[in-house]
Short mmCIF file of C-alpha atoms in Angstrom, two decimals:
data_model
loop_
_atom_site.label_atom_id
_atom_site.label_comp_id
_atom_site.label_asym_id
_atom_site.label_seq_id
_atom_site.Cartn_x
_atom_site.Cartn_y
_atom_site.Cartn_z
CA UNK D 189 -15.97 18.79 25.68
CA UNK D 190 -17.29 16.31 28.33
CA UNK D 191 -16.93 12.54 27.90
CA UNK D 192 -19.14 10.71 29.64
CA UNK D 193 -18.37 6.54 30.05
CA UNK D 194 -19.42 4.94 32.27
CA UNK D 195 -17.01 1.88 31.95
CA UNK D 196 -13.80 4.05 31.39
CA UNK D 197 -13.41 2.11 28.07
CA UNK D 198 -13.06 5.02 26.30
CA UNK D 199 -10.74 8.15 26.10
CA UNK D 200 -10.57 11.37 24.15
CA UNK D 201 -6.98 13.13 23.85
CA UNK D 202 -6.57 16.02 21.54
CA UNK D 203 -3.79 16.60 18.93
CA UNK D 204 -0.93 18.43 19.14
CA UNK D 205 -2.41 21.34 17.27
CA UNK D 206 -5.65 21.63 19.68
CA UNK D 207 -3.73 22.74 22.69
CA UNK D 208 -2.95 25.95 20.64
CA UNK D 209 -6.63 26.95 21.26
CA UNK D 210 -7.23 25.61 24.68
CA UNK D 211 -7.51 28.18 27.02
CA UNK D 212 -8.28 28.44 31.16
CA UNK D 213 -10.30 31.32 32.25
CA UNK D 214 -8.57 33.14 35.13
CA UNK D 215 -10.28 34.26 38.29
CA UNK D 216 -10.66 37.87 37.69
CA UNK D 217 -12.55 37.23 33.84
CA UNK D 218 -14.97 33.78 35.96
CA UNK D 219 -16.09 36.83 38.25
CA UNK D 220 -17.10 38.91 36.05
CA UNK D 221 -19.13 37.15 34.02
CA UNK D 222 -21.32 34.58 36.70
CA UNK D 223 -22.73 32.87 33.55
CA UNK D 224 -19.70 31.71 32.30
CA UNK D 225 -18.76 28.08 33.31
CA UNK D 226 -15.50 28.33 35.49
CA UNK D 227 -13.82 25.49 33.03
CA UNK D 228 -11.47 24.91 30.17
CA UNK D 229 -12.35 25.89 27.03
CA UNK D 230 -11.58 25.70 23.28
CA UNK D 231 -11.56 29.07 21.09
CA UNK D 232 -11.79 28.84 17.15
CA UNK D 233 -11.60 31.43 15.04
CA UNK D 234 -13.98 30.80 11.38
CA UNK D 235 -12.28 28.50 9.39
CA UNK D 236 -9.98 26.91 12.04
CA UNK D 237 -10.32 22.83 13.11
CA UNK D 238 -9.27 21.35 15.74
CA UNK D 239 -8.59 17.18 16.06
CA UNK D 240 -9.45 14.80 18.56
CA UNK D 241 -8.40 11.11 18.87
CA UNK D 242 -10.95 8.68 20.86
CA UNK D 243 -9.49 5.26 21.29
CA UNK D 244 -11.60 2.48 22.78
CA UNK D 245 -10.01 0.28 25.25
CA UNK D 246 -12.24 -2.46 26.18
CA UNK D 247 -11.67 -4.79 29.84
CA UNK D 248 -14.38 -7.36 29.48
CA UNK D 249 -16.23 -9.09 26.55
CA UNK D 250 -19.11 -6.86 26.31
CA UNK D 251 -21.17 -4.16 23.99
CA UNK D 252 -20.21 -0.42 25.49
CA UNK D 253 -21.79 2.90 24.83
CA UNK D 254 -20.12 6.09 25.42
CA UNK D 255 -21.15 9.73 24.74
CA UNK D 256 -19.56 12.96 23.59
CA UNK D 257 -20.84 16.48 24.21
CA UNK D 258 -19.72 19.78 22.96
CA UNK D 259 -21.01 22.73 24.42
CA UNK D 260 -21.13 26.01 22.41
CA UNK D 261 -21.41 29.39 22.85
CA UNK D 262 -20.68 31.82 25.54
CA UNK D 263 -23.27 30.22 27.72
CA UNK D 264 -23.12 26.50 26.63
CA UNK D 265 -26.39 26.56 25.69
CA UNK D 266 -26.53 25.16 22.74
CA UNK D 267 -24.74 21.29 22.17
CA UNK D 268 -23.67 18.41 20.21
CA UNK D 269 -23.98 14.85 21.36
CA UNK D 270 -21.46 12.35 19.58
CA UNK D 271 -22.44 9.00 19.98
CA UNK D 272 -19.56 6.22 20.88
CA UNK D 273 -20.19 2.42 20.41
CA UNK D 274 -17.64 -0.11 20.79
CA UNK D 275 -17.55 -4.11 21.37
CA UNK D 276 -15.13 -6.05 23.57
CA UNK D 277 -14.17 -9.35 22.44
CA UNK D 278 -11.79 -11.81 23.70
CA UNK D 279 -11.00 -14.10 21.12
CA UNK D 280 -7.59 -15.70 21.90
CA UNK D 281 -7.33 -16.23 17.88
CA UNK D 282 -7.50 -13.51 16.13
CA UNK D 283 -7.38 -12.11 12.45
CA UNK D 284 -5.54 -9.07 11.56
CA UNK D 285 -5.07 -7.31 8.51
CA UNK D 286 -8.89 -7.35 7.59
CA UNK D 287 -10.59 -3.76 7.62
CA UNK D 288 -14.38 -3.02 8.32
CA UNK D 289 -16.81 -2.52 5.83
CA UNK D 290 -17.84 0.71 4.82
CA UNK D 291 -20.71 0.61 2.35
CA UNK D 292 -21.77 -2.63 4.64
CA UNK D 293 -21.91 -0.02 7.50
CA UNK D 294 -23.90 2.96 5.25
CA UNK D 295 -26.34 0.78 4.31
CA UNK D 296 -27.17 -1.14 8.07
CA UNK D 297 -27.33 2.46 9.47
CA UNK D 298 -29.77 3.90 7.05
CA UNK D 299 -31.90 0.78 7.59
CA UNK D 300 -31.82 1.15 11.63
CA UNK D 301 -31.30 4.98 12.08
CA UNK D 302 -32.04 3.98 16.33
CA UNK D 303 -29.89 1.21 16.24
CA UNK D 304 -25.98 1.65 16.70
CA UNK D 305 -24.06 -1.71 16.10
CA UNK D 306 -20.38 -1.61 16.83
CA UNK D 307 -18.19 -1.71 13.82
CA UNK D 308 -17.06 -5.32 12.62
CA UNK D 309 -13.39 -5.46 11.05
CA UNK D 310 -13.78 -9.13 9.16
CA UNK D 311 -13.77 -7.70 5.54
CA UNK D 312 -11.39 -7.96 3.03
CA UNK D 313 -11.51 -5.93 -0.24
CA UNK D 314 -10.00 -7.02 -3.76
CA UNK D 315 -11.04 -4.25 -5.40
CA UNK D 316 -10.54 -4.34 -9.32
CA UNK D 317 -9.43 -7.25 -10.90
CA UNK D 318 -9.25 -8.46 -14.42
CA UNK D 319 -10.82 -11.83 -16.14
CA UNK D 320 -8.80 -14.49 -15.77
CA UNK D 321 -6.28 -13.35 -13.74
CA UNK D 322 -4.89 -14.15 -10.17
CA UNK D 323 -5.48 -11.73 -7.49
CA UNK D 324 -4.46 -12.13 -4.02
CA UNK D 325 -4.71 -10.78 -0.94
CA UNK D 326 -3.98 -11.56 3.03
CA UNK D 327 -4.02 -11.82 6.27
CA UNK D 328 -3.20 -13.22 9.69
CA UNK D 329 -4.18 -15.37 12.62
CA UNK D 330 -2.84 -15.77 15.55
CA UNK D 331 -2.77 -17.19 18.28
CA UNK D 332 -2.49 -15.77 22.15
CA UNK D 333 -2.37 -18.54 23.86
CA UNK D 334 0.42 -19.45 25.71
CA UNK D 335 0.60 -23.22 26.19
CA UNK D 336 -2.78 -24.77 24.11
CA UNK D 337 -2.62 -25.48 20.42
CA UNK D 338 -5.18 -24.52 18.14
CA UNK D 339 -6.41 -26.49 14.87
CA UNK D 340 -8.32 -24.35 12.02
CA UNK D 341 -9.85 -24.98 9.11
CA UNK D 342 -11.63 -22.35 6.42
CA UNK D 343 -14.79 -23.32 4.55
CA UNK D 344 -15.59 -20.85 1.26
CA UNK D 345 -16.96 -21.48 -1.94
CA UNK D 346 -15.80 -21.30 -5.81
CA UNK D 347 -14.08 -19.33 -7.55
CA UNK D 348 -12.15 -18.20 -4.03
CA UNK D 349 -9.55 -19.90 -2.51
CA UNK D 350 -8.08 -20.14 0.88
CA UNK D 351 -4.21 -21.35 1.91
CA UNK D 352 -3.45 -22.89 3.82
CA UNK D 353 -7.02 -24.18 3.99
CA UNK D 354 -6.22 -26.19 7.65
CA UNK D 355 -3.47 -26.26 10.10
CA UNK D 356 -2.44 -26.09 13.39
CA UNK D 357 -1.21 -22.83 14.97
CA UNK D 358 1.02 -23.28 18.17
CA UNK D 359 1.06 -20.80 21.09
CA UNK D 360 2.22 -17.31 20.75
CA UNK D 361 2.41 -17.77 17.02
CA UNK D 362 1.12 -16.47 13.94
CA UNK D 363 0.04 -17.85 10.63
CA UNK D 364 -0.52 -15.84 6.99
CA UNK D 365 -2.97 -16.77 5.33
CA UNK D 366 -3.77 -16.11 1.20
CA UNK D 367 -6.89 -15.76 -0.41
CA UNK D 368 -6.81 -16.46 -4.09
CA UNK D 369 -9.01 -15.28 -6.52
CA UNK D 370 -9.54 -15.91 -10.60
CA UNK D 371 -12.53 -15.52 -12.03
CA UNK D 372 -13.08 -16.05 -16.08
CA UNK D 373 -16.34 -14.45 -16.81
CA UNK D 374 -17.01 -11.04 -15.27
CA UNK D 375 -18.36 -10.68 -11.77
CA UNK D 376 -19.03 -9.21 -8.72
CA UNK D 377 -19.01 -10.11 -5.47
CA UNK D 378 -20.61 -8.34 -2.32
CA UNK D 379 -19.45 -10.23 0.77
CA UNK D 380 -18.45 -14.12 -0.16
CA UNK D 381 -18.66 -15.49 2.82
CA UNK D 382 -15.92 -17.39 4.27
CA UNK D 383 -16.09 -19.16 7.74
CA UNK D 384 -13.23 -20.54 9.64
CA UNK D 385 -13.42 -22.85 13.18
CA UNK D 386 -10.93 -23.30 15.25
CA UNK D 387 -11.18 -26.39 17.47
CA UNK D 388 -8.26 -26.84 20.79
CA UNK D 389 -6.23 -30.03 19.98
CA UNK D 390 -3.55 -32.41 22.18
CA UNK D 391 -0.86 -34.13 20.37
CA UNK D 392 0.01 -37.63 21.29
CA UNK D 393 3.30 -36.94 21.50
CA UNK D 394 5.12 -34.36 23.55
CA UNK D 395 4.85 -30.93 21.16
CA UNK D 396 8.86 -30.16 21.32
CA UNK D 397 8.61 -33.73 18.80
CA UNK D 398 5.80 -32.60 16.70
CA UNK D 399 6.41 -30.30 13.85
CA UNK D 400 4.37 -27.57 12.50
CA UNK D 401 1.60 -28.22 9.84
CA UNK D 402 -0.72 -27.21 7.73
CA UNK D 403 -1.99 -28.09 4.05
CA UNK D 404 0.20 -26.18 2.47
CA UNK D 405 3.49 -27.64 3.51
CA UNK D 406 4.68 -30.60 1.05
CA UNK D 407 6.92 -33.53 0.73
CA UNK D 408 9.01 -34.28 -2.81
CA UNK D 409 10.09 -37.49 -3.18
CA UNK D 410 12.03 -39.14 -6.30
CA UNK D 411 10.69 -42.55 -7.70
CA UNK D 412 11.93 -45.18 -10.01
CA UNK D 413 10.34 -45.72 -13.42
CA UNK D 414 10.46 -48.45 -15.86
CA UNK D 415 12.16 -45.70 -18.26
CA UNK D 416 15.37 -45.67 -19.05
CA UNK D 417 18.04 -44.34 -21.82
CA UNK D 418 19.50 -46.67 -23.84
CA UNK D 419 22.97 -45.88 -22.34
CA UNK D 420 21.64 -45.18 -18.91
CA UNK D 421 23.53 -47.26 -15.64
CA UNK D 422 19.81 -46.38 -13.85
CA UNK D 423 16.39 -46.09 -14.54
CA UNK D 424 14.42 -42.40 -14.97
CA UNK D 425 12.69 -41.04 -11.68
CA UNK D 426 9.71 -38.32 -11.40
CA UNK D 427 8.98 -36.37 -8.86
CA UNK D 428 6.31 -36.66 -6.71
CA UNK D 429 4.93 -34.04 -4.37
CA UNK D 430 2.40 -34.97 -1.73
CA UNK D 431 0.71 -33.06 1.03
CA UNK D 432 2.74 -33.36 4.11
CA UNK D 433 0.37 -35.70 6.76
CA UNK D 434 -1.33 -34.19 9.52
CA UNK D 435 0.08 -34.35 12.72
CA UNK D 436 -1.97 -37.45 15.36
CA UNK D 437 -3.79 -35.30 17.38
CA UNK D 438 -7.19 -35.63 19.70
CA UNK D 439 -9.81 -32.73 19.75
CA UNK D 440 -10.63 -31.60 22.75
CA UNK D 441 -13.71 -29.73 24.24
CA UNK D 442 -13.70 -26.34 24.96
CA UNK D 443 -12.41 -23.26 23.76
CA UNK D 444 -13.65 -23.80 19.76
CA UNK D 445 -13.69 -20.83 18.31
CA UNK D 446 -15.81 -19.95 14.96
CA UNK D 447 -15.33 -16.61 12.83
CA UNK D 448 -16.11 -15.31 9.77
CA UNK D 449 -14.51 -13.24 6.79
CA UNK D 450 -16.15 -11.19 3.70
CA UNK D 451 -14.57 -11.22 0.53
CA UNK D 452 -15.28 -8.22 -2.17
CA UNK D 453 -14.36 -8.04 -5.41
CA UNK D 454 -15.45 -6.81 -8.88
CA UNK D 455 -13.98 -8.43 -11.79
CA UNK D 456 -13.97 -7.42 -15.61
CA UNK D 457 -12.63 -7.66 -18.58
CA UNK D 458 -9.88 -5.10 -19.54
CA UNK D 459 -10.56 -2.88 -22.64
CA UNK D 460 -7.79 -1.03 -24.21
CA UNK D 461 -7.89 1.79 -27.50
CA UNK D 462 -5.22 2.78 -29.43
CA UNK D 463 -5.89 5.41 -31.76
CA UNK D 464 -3.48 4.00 -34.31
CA UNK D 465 -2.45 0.55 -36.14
CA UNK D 466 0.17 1.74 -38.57
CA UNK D 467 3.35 3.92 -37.25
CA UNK D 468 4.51 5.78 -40.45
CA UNK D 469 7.99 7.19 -40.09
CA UNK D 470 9.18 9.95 -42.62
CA UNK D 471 11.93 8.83 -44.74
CA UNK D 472 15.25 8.60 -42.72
CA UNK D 473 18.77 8.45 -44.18
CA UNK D 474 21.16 5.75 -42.30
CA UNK D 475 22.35 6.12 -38.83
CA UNK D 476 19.47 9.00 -38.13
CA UNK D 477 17.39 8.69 -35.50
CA UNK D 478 13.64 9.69 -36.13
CA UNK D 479 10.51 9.51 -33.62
CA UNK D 480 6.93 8.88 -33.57
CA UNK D 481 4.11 9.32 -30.77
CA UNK D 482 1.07 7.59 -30.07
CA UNK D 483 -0.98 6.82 -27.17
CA UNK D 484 -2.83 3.70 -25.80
CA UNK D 485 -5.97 4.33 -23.41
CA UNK D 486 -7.86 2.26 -20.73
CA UNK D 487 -11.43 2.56 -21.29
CA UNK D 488 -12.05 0.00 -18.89
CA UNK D 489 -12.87 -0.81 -15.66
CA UNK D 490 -10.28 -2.43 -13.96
CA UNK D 491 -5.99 -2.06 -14.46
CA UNK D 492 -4.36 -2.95 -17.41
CA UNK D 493 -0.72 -4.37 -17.50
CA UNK D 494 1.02 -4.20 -20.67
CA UNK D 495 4.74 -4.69 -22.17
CA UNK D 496 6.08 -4.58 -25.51
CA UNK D 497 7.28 -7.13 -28.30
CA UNK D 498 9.05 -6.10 -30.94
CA UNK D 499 8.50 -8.16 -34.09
CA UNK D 500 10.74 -7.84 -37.46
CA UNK D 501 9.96 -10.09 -40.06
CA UNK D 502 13.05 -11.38 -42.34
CA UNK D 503 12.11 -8.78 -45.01
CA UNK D 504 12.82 -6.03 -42.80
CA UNK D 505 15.81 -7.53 -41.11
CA UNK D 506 17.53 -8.15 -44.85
CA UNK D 507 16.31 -4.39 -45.79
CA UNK D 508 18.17 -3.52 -43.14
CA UNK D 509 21.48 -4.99 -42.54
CA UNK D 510 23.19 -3.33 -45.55
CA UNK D 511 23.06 0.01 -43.27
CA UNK D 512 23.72 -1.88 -39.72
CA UNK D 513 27.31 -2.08 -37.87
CA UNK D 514 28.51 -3.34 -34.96
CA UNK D 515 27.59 -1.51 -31.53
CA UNK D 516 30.74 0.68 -30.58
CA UNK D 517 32.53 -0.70 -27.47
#
């Protein structure tokens, strides 16, 4: 295998496993056959595999190709060329615990079969979820800055919904965010676009004074009313909960940052069978314990989440109690 990269972003190491059929040709077997390639070489017997991990390690902002090649045979004449793409970025906010896109990614590269584009990990996948229920999922920015202080704010459209929607995230720090989804008619969405931008503020006062924020942090306070008991010494008081104020801040030039985030999701209503109404149990004498089966299948498309309620009706409690006793202790 020869990697060629020309920017030394990437590197190929083999697993544990492969080194078991690595082999080095000694002197006496390169002389005698000129044709052979003095070099290392892997040796797999039919059916055998072999794994390889490439990791891309990028040193400037930038779009990098690299290339793979296998040579087989006894000769090396014959070869396979693995193409490697990978993008640099330097984003000093970043968003983790998103994953790429795969049917996004099957369906650019069957468009442009001569076009590579580096993989983008901004997607985040709901997968089944029923009508009318909550689903949620997250993720994280955060910030690697060390002394500047970053202000965000997400833009997406009904029924998803982001929180904290703004906020400020201080150096070296992180924030989780949760996207919220309930949908009451079925649906499915391909890639709801969300977009977030992320501006560099300055507080007005020194930053050891200012606390953290974002929309999602609240204050409860307890006001008077004009109701009161009859015997009451004071008045009734409801609670209020506001939206704690945004820090006074300036926005400052430079360093804005804009990103965006897919959100998937297919959303249906749950269908259940049972293939009974009526559980008949065979007559049982008092104090003997008799069974019955039946079963209860998902026909639909998405999970179903069930529990049971057991309902007696004063007619069957009265029938019953002649026969009943107190547990045993």
């Amino acid at each position: 295998l020869h990697l060629e990269d020309e920017h030394g972003a990437f590197h190929l190491k083999g697993k544990r496993s492969t080194l078991e059929c690595f082999y080095t040709p000694s002197d006496e077997e390169d002389s005698s056959e000129e044709e052979t390639p003095k070099k290392p070489f892997l040796f797999l017997c039919r059916g055998q595999s072999v794994a390889f991990d490439v990791t891309f390690k990028p040193t400037l902002a930038q779009y990098l190709e690299g290339r793979i090649r296998l040579l087989l045979g006894d000769t090396y004449s014959d070869k396979i060329e693995i193409e490697l793409v990978g993008e640099g970025h330097c984003d000093r906010v970043s968003l983790d615990g998103l994953e790429e896109d795969e049917k996004e990614r099957t369906a650019e590269s069957s468009l442009k079969k001569d076009v590579i584009d580096a993989v983008r990990v901004n997607h985040l996948e709901f997968g089944l979820c029923p009508v009318g229920k909550y689903c949620r999922q997250t993720f994280t920015m955060t910030s690697h800055y060390t002394t500047k202080v970053m202000r965000f704010e997400w833009e997406t459209d009904a029924p998803f919904e982001i929180s904290p929607r703004m906020g400020h995230l201080r150096p070296g720090c992180a924030k989780v965010i949760t996207v919220t989804l309930k949908s009451d008619v079925p649906a499915i969405f391909r890639r709801h676009l969300a977009k977030c931008k992320v501006d560099r503020i300055k507080y007005e006062l020194p930053k050891r004074k200012v606390p953290d924020w974002d929309d999602g942090m609240q204050i409860v306070t307890w006001v008077d009313t004009t109701r009161k008991e009859p015997e009451a010494t004071w008045p009734e008081k409801d609670k209020v909960v506001e939206i704690a104020p945004e820090p006074v801040h300036e926005m400052l030039e430079g360093n804005s940052q804009e990103d965006e985030v897919y959100f998937s999701a297919h959303v249906d209503y749950v269908k259940l069978k049972v293939d009974l109404r009526v559980v008949q149990f065979k007559d049982t004498i008092p104090y003997q314990t008799r069974t019955a089966n039946f079963s209860i299948h998902n026909i639909g498309t998405v999970p179903l989440e069930y529990h049971w309620e057991q309902d007696m009706d004063e007619a069957t409690v009265k029938r019953v109690k002649p026969y009943s006793r107190p547990p045993m202790r």
